[in-house]
mmCIF file of C-alpha atoms and ligand atoms in Angstrom:
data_model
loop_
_atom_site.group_PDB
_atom_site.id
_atom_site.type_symbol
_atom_site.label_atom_id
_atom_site.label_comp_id
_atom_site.label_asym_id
_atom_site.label_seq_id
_atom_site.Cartn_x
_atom_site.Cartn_y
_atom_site.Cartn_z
ATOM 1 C CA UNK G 196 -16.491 -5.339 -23.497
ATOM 2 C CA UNK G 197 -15.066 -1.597 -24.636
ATOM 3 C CA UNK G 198 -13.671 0.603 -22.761
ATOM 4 C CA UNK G 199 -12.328 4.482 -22.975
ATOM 5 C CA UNK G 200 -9.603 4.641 -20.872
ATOM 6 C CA UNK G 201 -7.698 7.735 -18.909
ATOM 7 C CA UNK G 202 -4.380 6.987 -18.363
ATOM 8 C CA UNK G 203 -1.731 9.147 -16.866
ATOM 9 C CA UNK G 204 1.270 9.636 -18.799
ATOM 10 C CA UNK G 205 4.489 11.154 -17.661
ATOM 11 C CA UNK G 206 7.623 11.040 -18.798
ATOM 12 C CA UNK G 207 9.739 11.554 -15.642
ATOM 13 C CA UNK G 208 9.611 12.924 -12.033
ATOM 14 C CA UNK G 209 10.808 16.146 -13.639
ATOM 15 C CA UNK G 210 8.299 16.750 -16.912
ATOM 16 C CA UNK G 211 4.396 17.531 -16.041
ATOM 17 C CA UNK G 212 2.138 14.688 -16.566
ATOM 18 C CA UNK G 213 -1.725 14.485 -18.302
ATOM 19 C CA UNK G 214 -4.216 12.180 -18.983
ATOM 20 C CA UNK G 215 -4.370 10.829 -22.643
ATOM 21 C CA UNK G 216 -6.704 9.117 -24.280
ATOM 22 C CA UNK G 217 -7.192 5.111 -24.749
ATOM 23 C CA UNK G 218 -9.833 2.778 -26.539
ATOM 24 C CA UNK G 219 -9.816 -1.211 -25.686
ATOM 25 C CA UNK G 220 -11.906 -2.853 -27.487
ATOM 26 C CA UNK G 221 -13.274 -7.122 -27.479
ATOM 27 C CA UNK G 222 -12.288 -7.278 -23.947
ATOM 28 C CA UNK G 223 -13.883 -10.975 -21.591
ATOM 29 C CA UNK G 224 -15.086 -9.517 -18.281
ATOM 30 C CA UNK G 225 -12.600 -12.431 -16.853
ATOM 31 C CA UNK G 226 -9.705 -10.175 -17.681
ATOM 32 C CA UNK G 227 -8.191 -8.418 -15.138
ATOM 33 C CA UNK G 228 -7.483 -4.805 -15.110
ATOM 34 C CA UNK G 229 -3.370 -5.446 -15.461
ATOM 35 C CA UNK G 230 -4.401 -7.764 -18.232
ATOM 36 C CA UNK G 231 -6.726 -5.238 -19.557
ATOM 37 C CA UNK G 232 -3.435 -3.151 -19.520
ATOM 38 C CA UNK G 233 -0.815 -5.676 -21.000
ATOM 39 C CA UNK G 234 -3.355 -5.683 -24.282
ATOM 40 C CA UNK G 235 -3.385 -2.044 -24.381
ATOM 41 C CA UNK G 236 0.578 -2.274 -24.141
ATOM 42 C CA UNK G 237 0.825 -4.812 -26.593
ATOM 43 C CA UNK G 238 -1.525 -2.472 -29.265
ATOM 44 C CA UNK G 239 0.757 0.245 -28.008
ATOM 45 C CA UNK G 240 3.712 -1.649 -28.828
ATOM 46 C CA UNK G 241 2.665 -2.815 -32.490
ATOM 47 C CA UNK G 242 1.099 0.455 -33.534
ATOM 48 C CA UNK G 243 4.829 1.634 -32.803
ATOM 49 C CA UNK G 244 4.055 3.428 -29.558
ATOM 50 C CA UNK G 245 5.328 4.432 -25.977
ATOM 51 C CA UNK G 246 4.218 1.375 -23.628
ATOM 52 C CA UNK G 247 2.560 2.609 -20.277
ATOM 53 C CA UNK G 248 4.772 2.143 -17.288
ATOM 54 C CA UNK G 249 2.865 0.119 -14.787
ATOM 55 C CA UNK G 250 4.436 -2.237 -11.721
ATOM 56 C CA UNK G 251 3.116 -5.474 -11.210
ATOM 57 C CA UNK G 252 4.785 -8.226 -9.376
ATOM 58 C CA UNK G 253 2.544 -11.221 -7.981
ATOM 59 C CA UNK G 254 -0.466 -10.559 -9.515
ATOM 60 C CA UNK G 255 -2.408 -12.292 -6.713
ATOM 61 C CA UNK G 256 -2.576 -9.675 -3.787
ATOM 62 C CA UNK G 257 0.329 -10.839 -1.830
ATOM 63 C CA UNK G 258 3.440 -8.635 -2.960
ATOM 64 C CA UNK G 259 1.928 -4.912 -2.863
ATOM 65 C CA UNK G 260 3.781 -3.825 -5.765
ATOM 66 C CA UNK G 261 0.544 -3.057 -8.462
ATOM 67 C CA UNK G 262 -0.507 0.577 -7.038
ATOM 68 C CA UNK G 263 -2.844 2.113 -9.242
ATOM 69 C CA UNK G 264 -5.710 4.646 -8.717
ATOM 70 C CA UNK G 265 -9.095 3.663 -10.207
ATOM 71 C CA UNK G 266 -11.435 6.108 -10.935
ATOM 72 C CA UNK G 267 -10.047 8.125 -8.103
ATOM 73 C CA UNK G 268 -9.962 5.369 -5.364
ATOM 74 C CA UNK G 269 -6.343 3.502 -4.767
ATOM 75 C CA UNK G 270 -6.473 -0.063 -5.506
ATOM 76 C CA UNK G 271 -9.856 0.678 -7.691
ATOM 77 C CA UNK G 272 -13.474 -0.162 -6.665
ATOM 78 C CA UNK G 273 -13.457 -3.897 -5.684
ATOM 79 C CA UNK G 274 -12.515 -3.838 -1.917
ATOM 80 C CA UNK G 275 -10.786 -5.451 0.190
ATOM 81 C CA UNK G 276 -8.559 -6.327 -2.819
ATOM 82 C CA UNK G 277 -5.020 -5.022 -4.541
ATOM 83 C CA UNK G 278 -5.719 -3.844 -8.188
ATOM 84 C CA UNK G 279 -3.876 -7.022 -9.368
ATOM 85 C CA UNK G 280 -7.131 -9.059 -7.925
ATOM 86 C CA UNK G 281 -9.513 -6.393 -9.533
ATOM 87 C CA UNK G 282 -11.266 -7.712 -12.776
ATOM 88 C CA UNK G 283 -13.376 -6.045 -16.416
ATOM 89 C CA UNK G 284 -16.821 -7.199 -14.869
ATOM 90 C CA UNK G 285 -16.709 -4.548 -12.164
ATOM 91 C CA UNK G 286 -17.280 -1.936 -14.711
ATOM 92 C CA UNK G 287 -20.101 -1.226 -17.223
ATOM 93 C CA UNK G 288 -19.648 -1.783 -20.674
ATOM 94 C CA UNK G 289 -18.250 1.283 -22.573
ATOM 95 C CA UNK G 290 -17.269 2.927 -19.095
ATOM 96 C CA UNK G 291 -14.943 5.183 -18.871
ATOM 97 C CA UNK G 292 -11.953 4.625 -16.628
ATOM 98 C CA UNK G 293 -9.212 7.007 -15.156
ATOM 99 C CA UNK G 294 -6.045 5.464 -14.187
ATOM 100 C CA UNK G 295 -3.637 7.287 -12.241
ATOM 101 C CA UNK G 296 -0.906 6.839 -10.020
ATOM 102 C CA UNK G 297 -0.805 6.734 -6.482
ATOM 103 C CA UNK G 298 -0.749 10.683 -5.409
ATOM 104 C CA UNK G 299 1.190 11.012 -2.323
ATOM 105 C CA UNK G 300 4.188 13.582 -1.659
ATOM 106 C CA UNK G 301 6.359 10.817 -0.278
ATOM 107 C CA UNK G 302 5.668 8.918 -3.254
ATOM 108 C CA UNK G 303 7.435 10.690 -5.947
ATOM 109 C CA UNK G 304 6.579 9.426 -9.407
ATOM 110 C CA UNK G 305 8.815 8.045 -11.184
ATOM 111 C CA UNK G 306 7.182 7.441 -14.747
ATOM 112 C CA UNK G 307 3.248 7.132 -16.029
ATOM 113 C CA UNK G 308 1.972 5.027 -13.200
ATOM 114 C CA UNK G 309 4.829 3.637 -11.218
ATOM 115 C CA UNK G 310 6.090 5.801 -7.850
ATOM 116 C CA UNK G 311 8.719 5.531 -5.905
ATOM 117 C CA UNK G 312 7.145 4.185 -2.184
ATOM 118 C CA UNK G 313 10.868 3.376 -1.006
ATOM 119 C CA UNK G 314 10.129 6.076 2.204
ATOM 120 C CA UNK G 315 7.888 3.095 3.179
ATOM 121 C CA UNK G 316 10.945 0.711 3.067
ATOM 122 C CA UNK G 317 13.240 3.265 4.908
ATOM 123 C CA UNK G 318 10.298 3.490 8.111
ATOM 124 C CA UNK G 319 10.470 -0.369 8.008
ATOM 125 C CA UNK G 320 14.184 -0.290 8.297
ATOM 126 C CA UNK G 321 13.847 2.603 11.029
ATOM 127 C CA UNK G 322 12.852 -0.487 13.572
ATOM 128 C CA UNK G 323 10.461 -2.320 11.889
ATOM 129 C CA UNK G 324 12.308 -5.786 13.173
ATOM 130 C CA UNK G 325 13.363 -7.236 15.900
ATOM 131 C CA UNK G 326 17.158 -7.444 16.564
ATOM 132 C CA UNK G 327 17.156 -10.757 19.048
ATOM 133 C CA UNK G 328 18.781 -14.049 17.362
ATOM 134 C CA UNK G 329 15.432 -16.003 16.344
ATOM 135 C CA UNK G 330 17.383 -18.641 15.460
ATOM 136 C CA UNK G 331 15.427 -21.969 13.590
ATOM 137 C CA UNK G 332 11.864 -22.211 14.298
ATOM 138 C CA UNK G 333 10.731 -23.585 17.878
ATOM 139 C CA UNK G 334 8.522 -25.876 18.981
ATOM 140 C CA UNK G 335 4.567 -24.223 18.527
ATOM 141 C CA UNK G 336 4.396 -24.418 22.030
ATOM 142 C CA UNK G 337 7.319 -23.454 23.859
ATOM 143 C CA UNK G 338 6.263 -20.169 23.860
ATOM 144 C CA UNK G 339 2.956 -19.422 25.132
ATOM 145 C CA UNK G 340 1.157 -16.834 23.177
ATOM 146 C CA UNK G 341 -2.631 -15.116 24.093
ATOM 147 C CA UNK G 342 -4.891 -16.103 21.483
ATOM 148 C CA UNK G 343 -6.091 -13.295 21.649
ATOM 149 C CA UNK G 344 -2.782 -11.247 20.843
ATOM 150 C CA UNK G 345 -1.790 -14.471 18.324
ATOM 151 C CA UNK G 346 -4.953 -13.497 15.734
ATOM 152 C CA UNK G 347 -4.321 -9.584 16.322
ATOM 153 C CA UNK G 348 -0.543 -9.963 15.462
ATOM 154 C CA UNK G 349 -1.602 -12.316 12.717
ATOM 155 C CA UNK G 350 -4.177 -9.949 11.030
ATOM 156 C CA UNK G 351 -1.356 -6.887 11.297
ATOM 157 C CA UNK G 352 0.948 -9.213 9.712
ATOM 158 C CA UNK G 353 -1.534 -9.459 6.515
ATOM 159 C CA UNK G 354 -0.432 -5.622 5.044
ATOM 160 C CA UNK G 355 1.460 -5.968 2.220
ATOM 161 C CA UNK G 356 2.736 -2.680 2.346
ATOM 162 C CA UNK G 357 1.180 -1.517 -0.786
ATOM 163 C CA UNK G 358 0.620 2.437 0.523
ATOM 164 C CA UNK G 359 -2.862 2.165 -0.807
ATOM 165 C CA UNK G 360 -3.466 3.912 2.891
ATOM 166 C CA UNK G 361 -1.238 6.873 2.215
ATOM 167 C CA UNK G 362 -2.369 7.087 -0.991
ATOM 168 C CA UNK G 363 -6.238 7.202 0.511
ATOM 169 C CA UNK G 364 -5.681 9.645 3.277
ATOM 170 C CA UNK G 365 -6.481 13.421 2.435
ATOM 171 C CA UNK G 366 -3.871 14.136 4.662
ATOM 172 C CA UNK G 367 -1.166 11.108 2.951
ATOM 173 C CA UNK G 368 -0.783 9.457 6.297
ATOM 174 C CA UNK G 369 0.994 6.036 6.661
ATOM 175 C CA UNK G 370 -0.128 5.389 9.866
ATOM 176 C CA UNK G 371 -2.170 2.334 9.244
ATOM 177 C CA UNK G 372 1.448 0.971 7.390
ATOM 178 C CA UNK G 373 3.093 1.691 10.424
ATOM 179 C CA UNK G 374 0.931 0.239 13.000
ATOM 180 C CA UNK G 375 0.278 -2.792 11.184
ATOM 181 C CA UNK G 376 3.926 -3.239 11.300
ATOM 182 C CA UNK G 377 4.558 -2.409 14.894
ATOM 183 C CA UNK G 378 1.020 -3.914 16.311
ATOM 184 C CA UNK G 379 2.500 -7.046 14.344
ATOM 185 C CA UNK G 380 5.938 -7.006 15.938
ATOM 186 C CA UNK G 381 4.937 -5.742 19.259
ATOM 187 C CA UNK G 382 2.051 -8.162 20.345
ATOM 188 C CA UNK G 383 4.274 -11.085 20.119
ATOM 189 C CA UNK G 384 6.557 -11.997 23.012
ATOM 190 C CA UNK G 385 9.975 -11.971 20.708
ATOM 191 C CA UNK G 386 9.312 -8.387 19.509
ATOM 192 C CA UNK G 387 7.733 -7.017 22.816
ATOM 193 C CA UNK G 388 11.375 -6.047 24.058
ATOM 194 C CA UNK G 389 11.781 -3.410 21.596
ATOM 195 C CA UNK G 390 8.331 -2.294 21.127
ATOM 196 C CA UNK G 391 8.597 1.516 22.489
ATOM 197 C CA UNK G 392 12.169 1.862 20.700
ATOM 198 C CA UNK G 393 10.473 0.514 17.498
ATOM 199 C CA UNK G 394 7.575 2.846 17.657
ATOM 200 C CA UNK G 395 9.427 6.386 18.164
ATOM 201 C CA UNK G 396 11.745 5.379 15.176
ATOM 202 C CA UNK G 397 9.175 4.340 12.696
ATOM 203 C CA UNK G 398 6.823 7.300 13.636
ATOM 204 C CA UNK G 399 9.586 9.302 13.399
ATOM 205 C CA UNK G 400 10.883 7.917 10.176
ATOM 206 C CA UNK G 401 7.328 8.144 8.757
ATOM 207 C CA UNK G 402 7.338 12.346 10.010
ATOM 208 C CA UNK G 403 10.440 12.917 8.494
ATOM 209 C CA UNK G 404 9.528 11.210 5.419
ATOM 210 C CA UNK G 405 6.826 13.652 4.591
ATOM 211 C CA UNK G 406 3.410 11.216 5.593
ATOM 212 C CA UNK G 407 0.499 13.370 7.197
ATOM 213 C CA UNK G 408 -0.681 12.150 10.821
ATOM 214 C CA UNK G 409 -3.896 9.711 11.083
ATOM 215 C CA UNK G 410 -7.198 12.754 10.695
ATOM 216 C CA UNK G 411 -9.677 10.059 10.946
ATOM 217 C CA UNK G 412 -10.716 10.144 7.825
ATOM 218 C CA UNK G 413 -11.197 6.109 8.133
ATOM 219 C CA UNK G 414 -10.208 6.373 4.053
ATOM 220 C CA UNK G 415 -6.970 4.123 4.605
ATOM 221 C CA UNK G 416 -9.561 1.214 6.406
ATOM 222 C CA UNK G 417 -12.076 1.561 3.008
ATOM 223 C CA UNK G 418 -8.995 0.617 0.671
ATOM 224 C CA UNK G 419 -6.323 -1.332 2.375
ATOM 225 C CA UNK G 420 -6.153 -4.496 0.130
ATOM 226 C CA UNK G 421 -5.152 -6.521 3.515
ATOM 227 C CA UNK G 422 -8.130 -5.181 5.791
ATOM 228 C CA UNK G 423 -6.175 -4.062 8.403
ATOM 229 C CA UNK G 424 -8.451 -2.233 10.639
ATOM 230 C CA UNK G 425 -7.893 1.451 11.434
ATOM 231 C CA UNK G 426 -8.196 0.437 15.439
ATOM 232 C CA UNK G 427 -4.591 -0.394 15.040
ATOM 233 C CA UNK G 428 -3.411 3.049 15.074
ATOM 234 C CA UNK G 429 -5.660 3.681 17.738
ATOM 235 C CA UNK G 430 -3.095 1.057 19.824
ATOM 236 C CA UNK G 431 0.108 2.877 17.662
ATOM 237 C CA UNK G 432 -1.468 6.611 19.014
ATOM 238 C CA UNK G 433 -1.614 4.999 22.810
ATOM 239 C CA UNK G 434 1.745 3.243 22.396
ATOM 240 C CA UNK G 435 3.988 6.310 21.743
ATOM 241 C CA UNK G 436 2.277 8.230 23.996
ATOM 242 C CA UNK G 437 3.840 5.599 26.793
ATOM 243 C CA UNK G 438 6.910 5.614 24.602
ATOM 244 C CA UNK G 439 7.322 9.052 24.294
ATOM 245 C CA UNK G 440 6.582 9.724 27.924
ATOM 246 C CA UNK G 441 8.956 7.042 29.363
ATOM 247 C CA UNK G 442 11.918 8.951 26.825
ATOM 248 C CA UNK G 443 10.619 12.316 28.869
ATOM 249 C CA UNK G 444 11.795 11.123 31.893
ATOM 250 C CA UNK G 445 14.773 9.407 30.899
ATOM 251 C CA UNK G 446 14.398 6.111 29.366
ATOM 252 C CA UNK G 447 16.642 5.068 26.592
ATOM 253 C CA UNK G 448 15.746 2.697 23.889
HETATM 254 S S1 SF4 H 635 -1.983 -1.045 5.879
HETATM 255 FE FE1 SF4 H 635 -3.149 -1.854 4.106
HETATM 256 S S2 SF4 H 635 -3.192 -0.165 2.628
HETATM 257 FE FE2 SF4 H 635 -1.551 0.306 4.104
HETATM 258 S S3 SF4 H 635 0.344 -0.526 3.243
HETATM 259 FE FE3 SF4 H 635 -0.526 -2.153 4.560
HETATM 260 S S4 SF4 H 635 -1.795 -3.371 3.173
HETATM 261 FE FE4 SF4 H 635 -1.401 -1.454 2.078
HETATM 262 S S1 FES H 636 0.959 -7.412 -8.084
HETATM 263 FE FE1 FES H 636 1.355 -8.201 -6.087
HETATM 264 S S2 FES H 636 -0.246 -7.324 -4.892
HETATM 265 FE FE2 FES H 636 -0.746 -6.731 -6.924
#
């Protein structure tokens, strides 16, 4: 297969950024696109040009570090999936294909295709933990669980905090991020003590790092690579309202 390619190039946060122009040519559907874009490197390279920056960690959908925007949707076309799992047979031979990074305020860019998404590691550090000695792992049963709450915790612990929601959002919100990570933490009796503490800092971590609030939009459901439903910030929105109005009358987390 052949493909024209879009790519964005830019040398540094500071100096403006544009699309230029790629061919890659006598390429097996069963490549994926970061494949696809190590071959274009490697022509890059031997023709004596300036390698496109791209991260890429895992390669299998587990790390969140590939976090590229395909023809204007993050994580490209092939949902649920991270762009590391997309591969060449989703598109049509002699397509052409924009590649950008993600665009998100919070996310500054740092070159080509690879941003900056530490603000989503500073909101995790905000209270996304819990603080109580775990210790070694117990016995499955000494602690009873719902199994109910068990599979919701478990399917909020499945976001690999790729900011494929932020980058989604037309208002940049990270609010399925942060209540996968406090709907994980907070269903589960050894994180339930800090819940309301937890949720005022990361929400107000997330505010002060620039991220939009939740409009609906449903966009961050359509891409998240994990399939984290957006009911979850439904529970985040009904959770710092209690939070927020136990702190009004005097609580202290
Ligand atoms: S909620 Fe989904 S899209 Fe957002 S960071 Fe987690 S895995 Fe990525
Ligand atoms: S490289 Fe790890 S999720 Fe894509």
């Amino acid at each position: 297969m052949n493909f024209k390619l879009k790519i964005w190039r830019q040398k540094n946060r500071k100096s403006p950024g544009k699309l230029v122009d790629y061919d890659v040519r006598d390429i097996s559907p069963d490549t994926s696109f970061l494949e696809m874009l190590d071959i274009l490197n490697d022509n890059l390279i031997r023709s004596g040009g300036e390698p496109v920056a791209f991260d890429s960690d895992c390669r299998e959908g587990i790390c969140g570090t590939c976090s590229l925007t395909v023809n204007g949707e993050a994580q490209g076309p092939d949902h649920p999936g991270a762009v590391c799992e997309l591969y060449m047979r989703k598109f049509r031979d002699g397509e052409t294909i924009t590649v950008e990074p993600f665009r998100v305020g919070s996310f500054p860019i740092i070159k080509d295709l690879t941003v900056d998404r530490s603000a989503l590691d500073r909101i995790v550090q905000a209270g996304g933990f819990i603080s109580a000695r775990a210790g070694s792992a117990p016995e499955a049963n000494t602690i009873l669980v719902p199994k109910h709450n068990a599979d919701l915790a478990m399917d909020a612990a499945a976001c690999i905090g790729c900011g494929a929601c932020a980058a989604a959002c037309p208002n940049s919100s990270a609010m399925l991020f942060v209540s996968a990570k406090t709907g994980h933490l907070g269903l589960l009796p050894q994180g339930k003590a800090e819940k309301y503490r937890r949720i005022l800092k990361m929400v107000r971590t997330m505010d002060k790092e620039g991220f939009g609030n939740c409009s609906n939009y449903y966009a961050c459901e359509a891409v998240c690579p994990a399939g984290i439903p957006a009911a979850f910030i439904a529970r985040l929105n009904r959770e710092y309202t209690v939070a927020a109005a136990r702190e009004s009358v005097g609580a202290t987390y």
